[in-house]
Each structure stands twice: as structure tokens, then as C-alpha cells.
């Protein structure tokens, strides 16, 4: 068999994606990540990064990373359980646990690996996972890796969860898992009601707070704080790659669960630790959030302004309750065309299509941040209005 014939199917798949408007053209950012970025030599307003608080290029975090490199170097040189645990990792875990009001925390390389570490460590063959139908891919993959049976319940529907639990024969353990803020729609999981169900049946409850960290709760302490559910949610998974503007994953909760993940979380055991500058920048991020709510407040004020204005123009912004604002457009080619036209108007906002969202639910996903000024918001809104009218969406 020639190489060509072995890979011909991939060429075919890619051609089909292009025909369907589902092929992702990846933009290259030529500047620091911020409210404005440079792409193809052009300065554009950035409405699609998860850099909620504008920390990705914050001077305090940059300084902390540089100082840490001078003191500790760059790479950890090993997995955490061999020689990769540095005092900085231990300090970050302690600070994150305090910040979130839990007994303990463990850091991983990313939010994705945090889910892959946690779910298979808690449930396995013969156990059952009850998972929200719209959960993030990293939760889905964690569930699959665990080899437990997966029962999907209807999105944000505690009554359906209860029904599904009652209908499911259970011989082993059970885990209920949900996104905290759903990343493509910006709606919030009904965590108090999910807790009621988890508590009724004595099942473990886990929330992935990737988009709630630094966004929801007092000073950005996350969804558990937002709902006042401290001590009731067993596991909070989070990421340092969004509001904290760095990279890294975290699992927070009871000491015993964190102790267990240090023994059985496979990405913790078999993949090297977070790097020195990342950890140091995250520590500086925790300091900032503990000192002031300024960034979190600005994020919410910007998001409310932008979302309300889009709605008043007549855009369908779905069920967003957070700074993630989907501008629903329907078919993927329209969303791609919308995104291209926005870019020509100096606004960077990516189209999202299948498989990230269901077929026929393509959208522009607007990510508001604290890094935008009132003038930025006005410019962005003007571009949305102009393109919306031009393409017959408004
Ligand atoms: C809900 C959710 N969980 C986990 C992740 C993965 O986080 P990370 O980028 O840190 O791997 C994401 C990021 O897209 C997410 O949206």
C-alpha cells in the first residue's frame, strides 16, 4: 500500500469538512494575548480568548514568571511523583485550596488532563457516571477512559438526572458530573438542585469550573462559592488557562480525594509537572484576585453592556448568564462568513460549528474580558451591527 492510499481517506474527510464550512482555519496571533491582538500584521479587537481578566499579559504575572525563572529555571524535569514537585507547586496548591475554601488542591498540566486524571480515579468498570448531555469534551473523554457506564441526562435538568438514577441498576459507585458554566452557551449548571439529587442518593458530585474560575463567586472564587455550596460539592476541577491567563489544571476538594489523585491520577503520575514560570504566574494571579475584585467587576460590567446591546440590536444570544455570549447563526457557512466579515471590520471573533456545537447551531462565540475599554465595546458592537445587517441576520 502506498502512503497516498493509506491517507486518501483523510484527504477525503478534509475536503468534506471544507465543503460543509466546518474546516477550522487556525489564526496565528503575532502579538501578546490581550484585548487587542495582531493577526496577519493587522491590529484587531479580540473577542474570542478565554483571557477573562486580562491576566495573560499582566505586568505582575509577567514579572513573577521572570523572577521565578531566575531562581528556579524553567522545566520541572520530571513527573510530580518522581522529581517534579517543587516548592512552588506545593505553594500554589495550598493557595488555591485557601482561595477556593476547600481542604486541599492538586495541580495538573491543564484542565483537560485534570478531568482525565480525576474521573478514572474515582469510578471504573461496573460503576456508573451520570453526565450532563452537553459536558465538555475533556469530561466525556475522562468518562470514556474510566470504563464506567455513562448515562447522559438532559442538559441542566436535575429532574431528568433523578429519573435516570432511579432507572439505572447500580452495583458499584456512582459519580454525577457537570460543567459549571457551559463553554459554548454561557449558561450555568443548577448546582444546588444537582447537589440535592447527589445527596439524596449518596453519589459523588463533580463540577468542572473551567469557565467559573475567576468569573463567578466572590472575587472569582468559582461556582461553588457563587451558590454557597462549600463542603457540599465533592470535586471542583478547574483550569489556570482561562481567567488566570496562564496554563494548568487544578482539582480542589476533600483532602482524601486529593491524596488519592496523587496516587492514582494518571496524568499526574505519567506526565511532567506544570512549568516554573506558569506556576509562578498563577501564584501572582491568586494574589491579584485576593487583593482586589477590580478585574472581575470590570469583566461583568463589560459583559452585561455587550450582551444587552447585542440583544437590543436583535441578535439571538441564547441562554447566556455569563461573559460567554453566543451569537446564534444556525448554519456553519453563515457563521464562518460572519466571522470573516467581522475580521475585515477589525474584530476577531471565531465561528464555532459542529462538532464543538450541534449541527445547525453554529454561532459566533463572543468572549468578553476585563481587558476591553468602553471604546473597544463600542467598536465591537458597531461591527456586529454592520455585519448583521449586511448578511441579513438583523
Ligand atoms: C469546561 C472545560 N473544561 C476543561 C477545559 C480544558 O481546559 P484546559 O484548556 O486548561 O485544558 C476547557 C477548555 O476548553 C473547558 O471549557
Short mmCIF file of C-alpha atoms and ligand atoms in Angstrom, two decimals:
data_model
loop_
_atom_site.label_atom_id
_atom_site.label_comp_id
_atom_site.label_asym_id
_atom_site.label_seq_id
_atom_site.Cartn_x
_atom_site.Cartn_y
_atom_site.Cartn_z
CA UNK A 1 0.00 0.00 0.00
CA UNK A 2 1.44 3.44 -0.90
CA UNK A 3 1.47 6.25 1.62
CA UNK A 4 -1.03 8.11 -0.57
CA UNK A 5 -3.61 5.38 -0.48
CA UNK A 6 -3.19 4.95 3.25
CA UNK A 7 -4.05 8.60 3.85
CA UNK A 8 -6.51 9.16 0.98
CA UNK A 9 -9.41 8.87 3.41
CA UNK A 10 -8.04 11.83 5.40
CA UNK A 11 -7.88 13.96 2.25
CA UNK A 12 -11.49 12.99 1.57
CA UNK A 13 -12.58 13.87 5.12
CA UNK A 14 -10.83 17.24 4.93
CA UNK A 15 -12.43 18.02 1.56
CA UNK A 16 -15.84 17.21 3.05
CA UNK A 17 -15.19 19.46 6.05
CA UNK A 18 -14.28 22.29 3.66
CA UNK A 19 -17.44 21.75 1.58
CA UNK A 20 -19.55 21.86 4.73
CA UNK A 21 -17.88 25.01 6.05
CA UNK A 22 -16.61 23.00 9.03
CA UNK A 23 -12.89 23.13 8.35
CA UNK A 24 -11.19 25.21 11.03
CA UNK A 25 -8.72 27.75 9.68
CA UNK A 26 -6.41 28.49 12.56
CA UNK A 27 -5.42 32.11 13.05
CA UNK A 28 -1.89 32.92 14.21
CA UNK A 29 -1.50 35.62 16.87
CA UNK A 30 1.62 37.70 16.30
CA UNK A 31 1.43 39.80 19.49
CA UNK A 32 0.84 39.30 23.21
CA UNK A 33 -2.57 37.92 24.15
CA UNK A 34 -4.71 40.91 25.14
CA UNK A 35 -7.86 42.90 24.37
CA UNK A 36 -6.27 43.71 21.00
CA UNK A 37 -4.03 41.32 19.09
CA UNK A 38 -2.08 41.35 15.83
CA UNK A 39 -3.04 38.83 13.15
CA UNK A 40 -1.59 38.90 9.62
CA UNK A 41 0.06 42.18 10.57
CA UNK A 42 -3.31 43.76 11.41
CA UNK A 43 -4.38 45.01 14.87
CA UNK A 44 -7.80 43.55 15.66
CA UNK A 45 -10.14 43.69 18.62
CA UNK A 46 -10.03 40.32 20.31
CA UNK A 47 -13.38 38.81 21.28
CA UNK A 48 -12.53 35.16 21.34
CA UNK A 49 -9.94 34.43 24.00
CA UNK A 50 -10.69 32.94 27.41
CA UNK A 51 -8.44 35.59 28.93
CA UNK A 52 -11.40 36.80 31.04
CA UNK A 53 -9.48 39.02 33.42
CA UNK A 54 -6.79 40.22 31.03
CA UNK A 55 -4.10 38.44 33.07
CA UNK A 56 -2.37 36.72 30.11
CA UNK A 57 -0.23 39.81 29.57
CA UNK A 58 -0.49 41.41 33.01
CA UNK A 59 2.75 43.05 34.20
CA UNK A 60 2.55 41.49 37.67
CA UNK A 61 2.24 37.96 36.29
CA UNK A 62 4.98 38.57 33.73
CA UNK A 63 7.31 39.82 36.44
CA UNK A 64 6.54 36.85 38.70
CA UNK A 65 7.28 34.40 35.87
CA UNK A 66 10.59 36.11 35.05
CA UNK A 67 11.73 36.19 38.68
CA UNK A 68 10.85 32.53 39.15
CA UNK A 69 12.86 31.56 36.07
CA UNK A 70 15.88 33.35 37.54
CA UNK A 71 15.51 31.45 40.79
CA UNK A 72 14.27 28.00 39.69
CA UNK A 73 14.83 27.69 35.95
CA UNK A 74 12.09 26.65 33.58
CA UNK A 75 11.17 22.99 33.37
CA UNK A 76 10.31 20.73 36.31
CA UNK A 77 12.37 17.95 34.72
CA UNK A 78 10.11 15.13 35.85
CA UNK A 79 6.64 13.98 36.70
CA UNK A 80 5.36 15.16 40.07
CA UNK A 81 5.81 11.80 41.80
CA UNK A 82 9.47 11.38 40.84
CA UNK A 83 11.38 14.68 40.97
CA UNK A 84 8.89 17.19 39.52
CA UNK A 85 7.34 18.53 42.72
CA UNK A 86 8.93 21.88 43.51
CA UNK A 87 8.12 24.12 46.46
CA UNK A 88 6.29 26.41 44.02
CA UNK A 89 3.84 23.63 43.11
CA UNK A 90 3.14 22.94 46.76
CA UNK A 91 2.64 26.64 47.47
CA UNK A 92 0.25 27.08 44.54
CA UNK A 93 -1.82 24.10 45.67
CA UNK A 94 -2.04 25.50 49.19
CA UNK A 95 -3.03 28.96 47.94
CA UNK A 96 -5.63 27.60 45.52
CA UNK A 97 -7.19 25.48 48.28
CA UNK A 98 -7.42 28.56 50.53
CA UNK A 99 -8.78 30.70 47.69
CA UNK A 100 -11.50 28.19 46.93
CA UNK A 101 -12.27 27.38 50.57
CA UNK A 102 -11.56 23.64 50.33
CA UNK A 103 -9.36 21.25 52.29
CA UNK A 104 -6.84 20.60 49.52
CA UNK A 105 -5.96 21.08 45.86
CA UNK A 106 -3.74 19.36 43.33
CA UNK A 107 -2.44 20.93 40.12
CA UNK A 108 -2.08 19.25 36.74
CA UNK A 109 -0.80 20.32 33.33
CA UNK A 110 -4.20 21.50 32.08
CA UNK A 111 -7.91 21.46 32.73
CA UNK A 112 -8.18 18.69 30.15
CA UNK A 113 -5.73 16.44 32.00
CA UNK A 114 -7.37 17.35 35.31
CA UNK A 115 -10.57 15.74 34.04
CA UNK A 116 -8.65 12.78 32.63
CA UNK A 117 -6.91 12.33 35.98
CA UNK A 118 -9.96 12.68 38.17
CA UNK A 119 -12.80 10.70 36.63
CA UNK A 120 -10.99 7.37 36.06
CA UNK A 121 -9.50 7.63 39.57
CA UNK A 122 -12.97 7.79 41.11
CA UNK A 123 -15.01 5.33 39.05
CA UNK A 124 -14.22 2.31 36.92
CA UNK A 125 -15.68 -0.81 35.36
CA UNK A 126 -19.01 -1.71 36.99
CA UNK A 127 -19.62 1.86 38.19
CA UNK A 128 -21.91 4.49 36.64
CA UNK A 129 -21.35 8.12 35.65
CA UNK A 130 -24.31 10.46 35.23
CA UNK A 131 -23.11 13.17 32.87
CA UNK A 132 -24.84 16.29 31.51
CA UNK A 133 -25.51 15.82 27.81
CA UNK A 134 -23.58 19.00 26.93
CA UNK A 135 -20.50 18.39 29.06
CA UNK A 136 -17.09 19.43 27.74
CA UNK A 137 -15.05 17.01 25.60
CA UNK A 138 -12.48 16.55 28.37
CA UNK A 139 -15.19 15.30 30.74
CA UNK A 140 -16.52 13.00 28.03
CA UNK A 141 -13.04 11.61 27.39
CA UNK A 142 -12.41 11.20 31.13
CA UNK A 143 -15.69 9.28 31.40
CA UNK A 144 -14.75 7.02 28.47
CA UNK A 145 -11.29 6.33 29.87
CA UNK A 146 -12.76 5.26 33.19
CA UNK A 147 -14.65 2.35 31.55
CA UNK A 148 -17.63 3.06 33.81
CA UNK A 149 -21.11 3.03 32.24
CA UNK A 150 -22.07 6.52 31.08
CA UNK A 151 -25.65 7.73 31.42
CA UNK A 152 -26.26 11.14 29.85
CA UNK A 153 -29.00 13.23 31.44
CA UNK A 154 -30.73 16.13 29.71
CA UNK A 155 -28.86 19.40 29.82
CA UNK A 156 -29.21 21.25 33.15
CA UNK A 157 -32.18 19.06 34.10
CA UNK A 158 -31.98 17.77 37.72
CA UNK A 159 -35.42 16.09 37.35
CA UNK A 160 -34.12 14.05 34.42
CA UNK A 161 -30.98 13.24 36.42
CA UNK A 162 -33.13 11.92 39.28
CA UNK A 163 -35.22 9.87 36.82
CA UNK A 164 -32.12 8.42 35.17
CA UNK A 165 -30.62 7.49 38.55
CA UNK A 166 -33.85 5.76 39.57
CA UNK A 167 -33.96 3.83 36.28
CA UNK A 168 -30.31 2.70 36.46
CA UNK A 169 -29.31 -0.54 38.12
CA UNK A 170 -26.31 0.26 40.27
CA UNK A 171 -23.95 -2.33 41.70
CA UNK A 172 -20.90 -0.14 42.26
CA UNK A 173 -20.13 3.53 42.79
CA UNK A 174 -21.75 6.50 41.03
CA UNK A 175 -20.48 9.92 40.00
CA UNK A 176 -22.54 12.88 38.84
CA UNK A 177 -20.53 15.27 36.68
CA UNK A 178 -21.36 18.61 35.10
CA UNK A 179 -19.73 21.64 33.58
CA UNK A 180 -20.19 24.65 35.87
CA UNK A 181 -20.52 27.21 33.08
CA UNK A 182 -21.20 25.60 29.70
CA UNK A 183 -18.46 26.83 27.45
CA UNK A 184 -20.40 27.21 24.20
CA UNK A 185 -23.63 28.65 25.63
CA UNK A 186 -22.56 30.53 28.73
CA UNK A 187 -25.35 29.08 30.89
CA UNK A 188 -24.76 27.98 34.48
CA UNK A 189 -25.39 24.49 35.87
CA UNK A 190 -28.16 24.37 38.54
CA UNK A 191 -25.65 23.17 41.12
CA UNK A 192 -27.87 23.48 44.24
CA UNK A 193 -30.50 21.21 42.64
CA UNK A 194 -27.85 18.79 41.37
CA UNK A 195 -26.44 18.68 44.90
CA UNK A 196 -29.92 17.82 46.26
CA UNK A 197 -30.08 14.83 43.92
CA UNK A 198 -26.49 13.75 44.63
CA UNK A 199 -27.14 13.99 48.35
CA UNK A 200 -30.44 12.10 48.12
CA UNK A 201 -28.70 9.11 46.51
CA UNK A 202 -25.32 9.47 48.22
CA UNK A 203 -23.46 9.86 44.91
CA UNK A 204 -20.24 11.81 44.34
CA UNK A 205 -20.76 15.23 42.73
CA UNK A 206 -18.11 16.81 40.50
CA UNK A 207 -18.21 20.17 38.73
CA UNK A 208 -15.83 21.41 36.05
CA UNK A 209 -15.47 25.09 36.86
CA UNK A 210 -13.17 25.98 33.94
CA UNK A 211 -15.30 28.99 32.99
CA UNK A 212 -16.41 29.86 36.52
CA UNK A 213 -12.93 30.17 38.00
CA UNK A 214 -12.06 33.87 38.25
CA UNK A 215 -15.52 34.71 36.93
CA UNK A 216 -18.27 33.51 39.30
CA UNK A 217 -18.45 33.80 43.08
CA UNK A 218 -16.89 36.35 45.42
CA UNK A 219 -13.83 37.79 43.71
CA UNK A 220 -13.89 34.94 41.18
CA UNK A 221 -13.83 32.05 43.67
CA UNK A 222 -15.94 29.97 41.32
CA UNK A 223 -19.34 28.32 41.02
CA UNK A 224 -19.32 26.61 44.42
CA UNK A 225 -18.81 29.97 46.09
CA UNK A 226 -21.40 31.55 43.77
CA UNK A 227 -24.05 29.17 45.12
CA UNK A 228 -22.66 28.97 48.68
CA UNK A 229 -22.18 25.21 48.38
CA UNK A 230 -18.88 24.94 50.24
CA UNK A 231 -18.30 21.43 51.59
CA UNK A 232 -21.17 20.01 49.54
CA UNK A 233 -19.64 19.57 46.10
CA UNK A 234 -17.09 16.75 46.32
CA UNK A 235 -14.80 17.72 43.45
CA UNK A 236 -14.12 21.03 41.68
CA UNK A 237 -11.99 20.75 38.58
CA UNK A 238 -10.60 23.98 37.21
CA UNK A 239 -8.10 25.46 34.83
CA UNK A 240 -5.47 28.16 35.04
CA UNK A 241 -5.68 28.67 31.26
CA UNK A 242 -8.74 30.90 31.19
CA UNK A 243 -9.33 33.59 33.84
CA UNK A 244 -5.83 33.12 35.26
CA UNK A 245 -4.41 33.70 31.78
CA UNK A 246 -1.69 31.06 32.14
CA UNK A 247 -1.98 27.29 31.71
CA UNK A 248 -2.52 24.43 34.14
CA UNK A 249 -5.27 22.42 35.74
CA UNK A 250 -6.49 22.11 39.30
CA UNK A 251 -8.66 19.72 41.27
CA UNK A 252 -9.96 21.03 44.58
CA UNK A 253 -11.93 19.32 47.30
CA UNK A 254 -11.57 16.99 50.24
CA UNK A 255 -8.05 16.09 51.36
CA UNK A 256 -8.75 12.39 50.88
CA UNK A 257 -9.70 12.89 47.22
CA UNK A 258 -6.59 14.96 46.55
CA UNK A 259 -4.45 12.35 48.33
CA UNK A 260 -5.99 9.68 46.12
CA UNK A 261 -5.34 11.66 42.93
CA UNK A 262 -1.67 11.91 43.93
CA UNK A 263 -1.63 8.09 43.91
CA UNK A 264 -3.96 7.31 41.02
CA UNK A 265 -4.37 10.36 38.75
CA UNK A 266 -2.64 9.05 35.64
CA UNK A 267 -1.68 12.41 34.03
CA UNK A 268 -0.24 13.38 37.44
CA UNK A 269 1.81 10.19 37.59
CA UNK A 270 2.81 9.88 33.96
CA UNK A 271 3.15 13.41 32.53
CA UNK A 272 5.56 16.11 33.71
CA UNK A 273 4.51 18.86 36.10
CA UNK A 274 3.48 22.45 35.32
CA UNK A 275 6.50 24.57 34.38
CA UNK A 276 8.11 27.06 36.78
CA UNK A 277 7.02 30.30 35.04
CA UNK A 278 3.46 29.00 34.74
CA UNK A 279 3.23 28.15 38.43
CA UNK A 280 4.78 31.46 39.48
CA UNK A 281 2.41 33.43 37.24
CA UNK A 282 -0.57 31.52 38.67
CA UNK A 283 0.56 32.37 42.21
CA UNK A 284 0.70 36.04 41.23
CA UNK A 285 -2.79 35.66 39.75
CA UNK A 286 -4.14 34.30 43.04
CA UNK A 287 -2.52 37.26 44.84
CA UNK A 288 -4.22 39.71 42.49
CA UNK A 289 -7.64 38.13 42.88
CA UNK A 290 -7.30 38.06 46.66
CA UNK A 291 -6.27 41.72 46.77
CA UNK A 292 -8.97 43.22 44.57
CA UNK A 293 -12.19 42.46 42.71
CA UNK A 294 -11.41 45.16 40.13
CA UNK A 295 -10.81 42.81 37.18
CA UNK A 296 -13.77 40.57 37.97
CA UNK A 297 -16.08 43.59 38.33
CA UNK A 298 -14.89 45.08 35.02
CA UNK A 299 -15.38 41.73 33.27
CA UNK A 300 -19.01 41.55 34.39
CA UNK A 301 -19.76 45.17 33.61
CA UNK A 302 -18.28 44.78 30.09
CA UNK A 303 -20.15 41.54 29.53
CA UNK A 304 -23.51 42.98 30.59
CA UNK A 305 -23.03 46.04 28.37
CA UNK A 306 -22.08 43.95 25.34
CA UNK A 307 -24.74 41.30 25.76
CA UNK A 308 -27.57 43.76 26.37
CA UNK A 309 -26.57 45.82 23.33
CA UNK A 310 -26.45 42.72 21.09
CA UNK A 311 -29.90 41.69 22.31
CA UNK A 312 -31.31 45.16 21.74
CA UNK A 313 -29.99 45.05 18.17
CA UNK A 314 -31.99 41.86 17.69
CA UNK A 315 -29.31 39.15 17.86
CA UNK A 316 -30.21 35.80 19.39
CA UNK A 317 -27.75 35.37 22.28
CA UNK A 318 -29.16 32.08 23.52
CA UNK A 319 -29.28 31.41 27.26
CA UNK A 320 -26.06 33.07 28.32
CA UNK A 321 -25.83 34.02 32.01
CA UNK A 322 -22.11 34.78 31.93
CA UNK A 323 -19.47 36.67 29.88
CA UNK A 324 -19.61 33.90 27.24
CA UNK A 325 -22.10 35.19 24.68
CA UNK A 326 -23.13 33.02 21.74
CA UNK A 327 -24.46 34.92 18.73
CA UNK A 328 -26.62 32.19 17.24
CA UNK A 329 -26.49 31.99 13.44
CA UNK A 330 -27.63 28.47 12.53
CA UNK A 331 -25.67 27.04 9.63
CA UNK A 332 -21.88 26.83 9.74
CA UNK A 333 -21.16 28.60 6.41
CA UNK A 334 -23.06 31.68 7.59
CA UNK A 335 -21.14 31.69 10.87
CA UNK A 336 -17.83 31.42 9.01
CA UNK A 337 -18.82 34.23 6.64
CA UNK A 338 -19.90 36.36 9.60
CA UNK A 339 -16.55 35.79 11.32
CA UNK A 340 -14.61 36.63 8.12
CA UNK A 341 -16.54 39.87 7.67
CA UNK A 342 -16.03 40.84 11.31
CA UNK A 343 -12.32 40.31 10.83
CA UNK A 344 -12.33 42.64 7.83
CA UNK A 345 -14.01 45.18 10.13
CA UNK A 346 -11.16 44.75 12.63
CA UNK A 347 -12.90 42.37 15.04
CA UNK A 348 -11.61 38.89 15.80
CA UNK A 349 -14.46 36.58 16.84
CA UNK A 350 -14.34 32.95 15.75
CA UNK A 351 -17.17 30.93 14.27
CA UNK A 352 -17.92 27.74 16.17
CA UNK A 353 -19.54 24.82 14.38
CA UNK A 354 -20.00 21.06 14.58
CA UNK A 355 -18.61 19.01 16.36
CA UNK A 356 -17.97 21.65 19.03
CA UNK A 357 -21.69 22.55 18.94
CA UNK A 358 -24.58 20.53 17.45
CA UNK A 359 -25.28 20.64 13.68
CA UNK A 360 -27.40 23.67 12.73
CA UNK A 361 -26.38 25.56 15.89
CA UNK A 362 -23.31 27.32 14.54
CA UNK A 363 -22.51 30.62 16.15
CA UNK A 364 -20.04 33.36 16.80
CA UNK A 365 -18.91 32.94 20.38
CA UNK A 366 -18.13 36.30 21.92
CA UNK A 367 -15.77 36.19 24.89
CA UNK A 368 -15.92 39.37 26.90
CA UNK A 369 -12.95 40.30 29.05
CA UNK A 370 -11.76 42.88 31.56
CA UNK A 371 -9.11 43.90 29.01
CA UNK A 372 -11.64 45.85 26.91
CA UNK A 373 -12.32 49.58 27.28
CA UNK A 374 -15.73 51.21 26.72
CA UNK A 375 -14.44 52.38 23.30
CA UNK A 376 -13.49 48.81 22.42
CA UNK A 377 -17.00 47.66 23.23
CA UNK A 378 -18.49 50.39 21.05
CA UNK A 379 -16.26 49.47 18.14
CA UNK A 380 -17.10 45.79 18.53
CA UNK A 381 -20.83 46.44 18.69
CA UNK A 382 -20.72 48.67 15.61
CA UNK A 383 -19.03 45.88 13.66
CA UNK A 384 -21.60 43.30 14.79
CA UNK A 385 -24.44 45.59 13.79
CA UNK A 386 -22.96 46.38 10.36
CA UNK A 387 -22.18 42.74 9.52
CA UNK A 388 -25.51 41.53 10.96
CA UNK A 389 -27.40 43.89 8.65
CA UNK A 390 -25.23 43.14 5.64
CA UNK A 391 -25.73 39.37 5.97
CA UNK A 392 -29.45 39.62 6.69
CA UNK A 393 -29.17 38.35 10.28
CA UNK A 394 -30.70 41.55 11.66
C1 LIG B 1 -15.37 23.13 30.54
C2 LIG B 1 -13.93 22.96 30.19
N1 LIG B 1 -13.20 22.05 30.85
C3 LIG B 1 -11.90 21.87 30.59
C4 LIG B 1 -11.27 22.60 29.61
C5 LIG B 1 -9.83 22.35 29.32
O1 LIG B 1 -9.04 23.32 29.95
P1 LIG B 1 -7.52 23.50 29.50
O2 LIG B 1 -7.50 24.43 28.37
O3 LIG B 1 -6.86 24.02 30.73
O4 LIG B 1 -7.03 22.14 29.13
C6 LIG B 1 -11.97 23.56 28.91
C7 LIG B 1 -11.28 24.36 27.85
O5 LIG B 1 -11.69 24.48 26.76
C8 LIG B 1 -13.34 23.75 29.20
O6 LIG B 1 -14.05 24.65 28.52
#
